[in-house]
mmCIF file of C-alpha atoms in Angstrom:
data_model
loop_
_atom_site.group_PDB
_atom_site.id
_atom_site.type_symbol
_atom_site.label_atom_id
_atom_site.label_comp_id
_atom_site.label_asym_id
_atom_site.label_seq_id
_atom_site.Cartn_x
_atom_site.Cartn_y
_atom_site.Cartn_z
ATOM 1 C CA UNK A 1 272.946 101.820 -123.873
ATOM 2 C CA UNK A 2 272.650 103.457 -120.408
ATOM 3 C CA UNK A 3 270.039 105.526 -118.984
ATOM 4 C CA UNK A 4 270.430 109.308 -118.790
ATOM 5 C CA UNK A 5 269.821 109.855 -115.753
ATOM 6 C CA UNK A 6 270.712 107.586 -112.306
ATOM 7 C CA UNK A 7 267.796 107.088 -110.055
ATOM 8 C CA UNK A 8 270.120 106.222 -107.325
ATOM 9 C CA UNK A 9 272.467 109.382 -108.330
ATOM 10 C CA UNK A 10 269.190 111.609 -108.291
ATOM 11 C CA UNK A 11 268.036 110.344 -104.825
ATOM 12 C CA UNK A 12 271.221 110.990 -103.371
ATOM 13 C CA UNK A 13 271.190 114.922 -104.562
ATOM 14 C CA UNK A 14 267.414 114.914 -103.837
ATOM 15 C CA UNK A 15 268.206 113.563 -99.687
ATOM 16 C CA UNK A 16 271.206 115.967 -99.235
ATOM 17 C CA UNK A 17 269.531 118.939 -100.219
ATOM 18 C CA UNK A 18 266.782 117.881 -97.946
ATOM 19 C CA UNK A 19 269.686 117.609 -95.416
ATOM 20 C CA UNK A 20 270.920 121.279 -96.270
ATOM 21 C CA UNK A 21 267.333 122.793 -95.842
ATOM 22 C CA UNK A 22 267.625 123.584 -99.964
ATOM 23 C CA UNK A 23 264.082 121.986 -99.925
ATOM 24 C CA UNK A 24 261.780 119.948 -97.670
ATOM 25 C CA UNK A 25 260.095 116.543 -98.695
ATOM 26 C CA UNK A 26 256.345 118.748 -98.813
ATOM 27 C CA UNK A 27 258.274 120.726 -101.551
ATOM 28 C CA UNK A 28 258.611 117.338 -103.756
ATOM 29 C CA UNK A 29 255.251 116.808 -103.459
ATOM 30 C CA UNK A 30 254.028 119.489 -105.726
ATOM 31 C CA UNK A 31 254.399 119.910 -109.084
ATOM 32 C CA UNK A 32 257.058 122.893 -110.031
ATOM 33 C CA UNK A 33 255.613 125.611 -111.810
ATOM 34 C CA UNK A 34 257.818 124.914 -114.546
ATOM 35 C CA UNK A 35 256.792 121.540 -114.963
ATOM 36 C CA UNK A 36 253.127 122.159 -115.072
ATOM 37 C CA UNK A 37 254.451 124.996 -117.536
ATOM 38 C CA UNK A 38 255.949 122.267 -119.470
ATOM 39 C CA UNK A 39 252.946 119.896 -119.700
ATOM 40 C CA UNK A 40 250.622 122.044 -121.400
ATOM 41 C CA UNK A 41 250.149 121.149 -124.903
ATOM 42 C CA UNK A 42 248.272 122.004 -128.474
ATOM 43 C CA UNK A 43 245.823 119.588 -128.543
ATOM 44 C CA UNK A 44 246.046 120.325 -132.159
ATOM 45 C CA UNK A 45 249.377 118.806 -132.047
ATOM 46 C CA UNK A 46 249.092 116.185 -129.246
ATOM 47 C CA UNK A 47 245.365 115.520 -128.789
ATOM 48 C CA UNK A 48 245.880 112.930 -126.221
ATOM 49 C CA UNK A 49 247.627 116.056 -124.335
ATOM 50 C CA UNK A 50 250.786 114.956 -122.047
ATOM 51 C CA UNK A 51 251.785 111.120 -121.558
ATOM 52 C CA UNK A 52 255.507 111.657 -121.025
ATOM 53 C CA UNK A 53 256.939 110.984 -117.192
ATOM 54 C CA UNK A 54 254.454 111.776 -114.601
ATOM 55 C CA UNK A 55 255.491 113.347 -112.229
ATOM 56 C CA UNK A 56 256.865 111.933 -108.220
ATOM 57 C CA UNK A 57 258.628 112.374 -105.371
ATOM 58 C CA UNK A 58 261.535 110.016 -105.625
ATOM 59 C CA UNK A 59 262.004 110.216 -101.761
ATOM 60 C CA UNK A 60 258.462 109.889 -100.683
ATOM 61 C CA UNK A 61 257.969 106.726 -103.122
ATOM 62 C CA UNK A 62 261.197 105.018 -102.368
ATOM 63 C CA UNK A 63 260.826 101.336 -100.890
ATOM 64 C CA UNK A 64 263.578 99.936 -100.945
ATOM 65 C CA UNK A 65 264.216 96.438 -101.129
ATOM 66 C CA UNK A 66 264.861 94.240 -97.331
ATOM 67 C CA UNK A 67 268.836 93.227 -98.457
ATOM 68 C CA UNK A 68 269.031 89.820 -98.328
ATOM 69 C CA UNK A 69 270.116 88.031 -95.571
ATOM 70 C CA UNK A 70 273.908 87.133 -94.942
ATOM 71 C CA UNK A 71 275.149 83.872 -95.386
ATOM 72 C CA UNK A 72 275.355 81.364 -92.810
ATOM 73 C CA UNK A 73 278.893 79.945 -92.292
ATOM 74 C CA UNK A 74 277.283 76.747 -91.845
ATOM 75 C CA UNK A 75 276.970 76.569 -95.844
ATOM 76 C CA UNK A 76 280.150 77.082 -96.632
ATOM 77 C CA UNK A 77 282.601 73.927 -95.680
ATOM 78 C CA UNK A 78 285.764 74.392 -94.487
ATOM 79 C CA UNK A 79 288.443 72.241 -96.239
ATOM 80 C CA UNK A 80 292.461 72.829 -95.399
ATOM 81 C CA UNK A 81 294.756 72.756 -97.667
ATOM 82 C CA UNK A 82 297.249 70.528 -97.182
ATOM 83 C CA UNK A 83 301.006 71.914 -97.844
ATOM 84 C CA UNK A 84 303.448 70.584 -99.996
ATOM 85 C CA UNK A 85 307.037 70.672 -98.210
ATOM 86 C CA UNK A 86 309.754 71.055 -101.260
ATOM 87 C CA UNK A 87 311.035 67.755 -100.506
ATOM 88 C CA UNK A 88 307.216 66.727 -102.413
ATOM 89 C CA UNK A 89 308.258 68.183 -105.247
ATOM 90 C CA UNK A 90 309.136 64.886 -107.414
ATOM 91 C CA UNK A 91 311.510 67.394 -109.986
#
């Protein structure tokens, strides 16, 4: 089963509306109102109050990974291949 939602997908939309001025990087810092809206619970209900996804910026946090260094030619051999002149072929 895939995930709902990409995290590469969402990064991408996230940097180019950075890039458009739609929002800055201080804006996905802070909690939208709606969010916070969205977190407040009945304790009644949910008395250990909100434990669903907490809440960060996904360009702030992003490390990614160094990529992993190219291979060296030196590991791969080189072997010709010899070819077979029709006058080889023994049908």
């Amino acid at each position: 089963m895939e995930k709902a939602f990409d995290v590469g997908s969402i990064r991408k939309t996230l940097h180019q509306g950075v890039g458009k001025g739609y929002w800055s990087l201080d804006d996905l810092n802070a909690m939208t109102e709606s969010w916070k809206l969205n977190t407040l619970l009945d304790p009644d209900v949910f008395p250990k109050g909100y434990i669903g996804v907490q809440h960060q910026n996904l360009l702030k946090d992003y490390h990614p990974e160094k990529p992993a260094a190219a291979a060296d030619p030196r590991d791969f051999t080189h072997t010709s291949v010899q070819s077979k002149d029709i006058t080889d072929d023994p049908f």
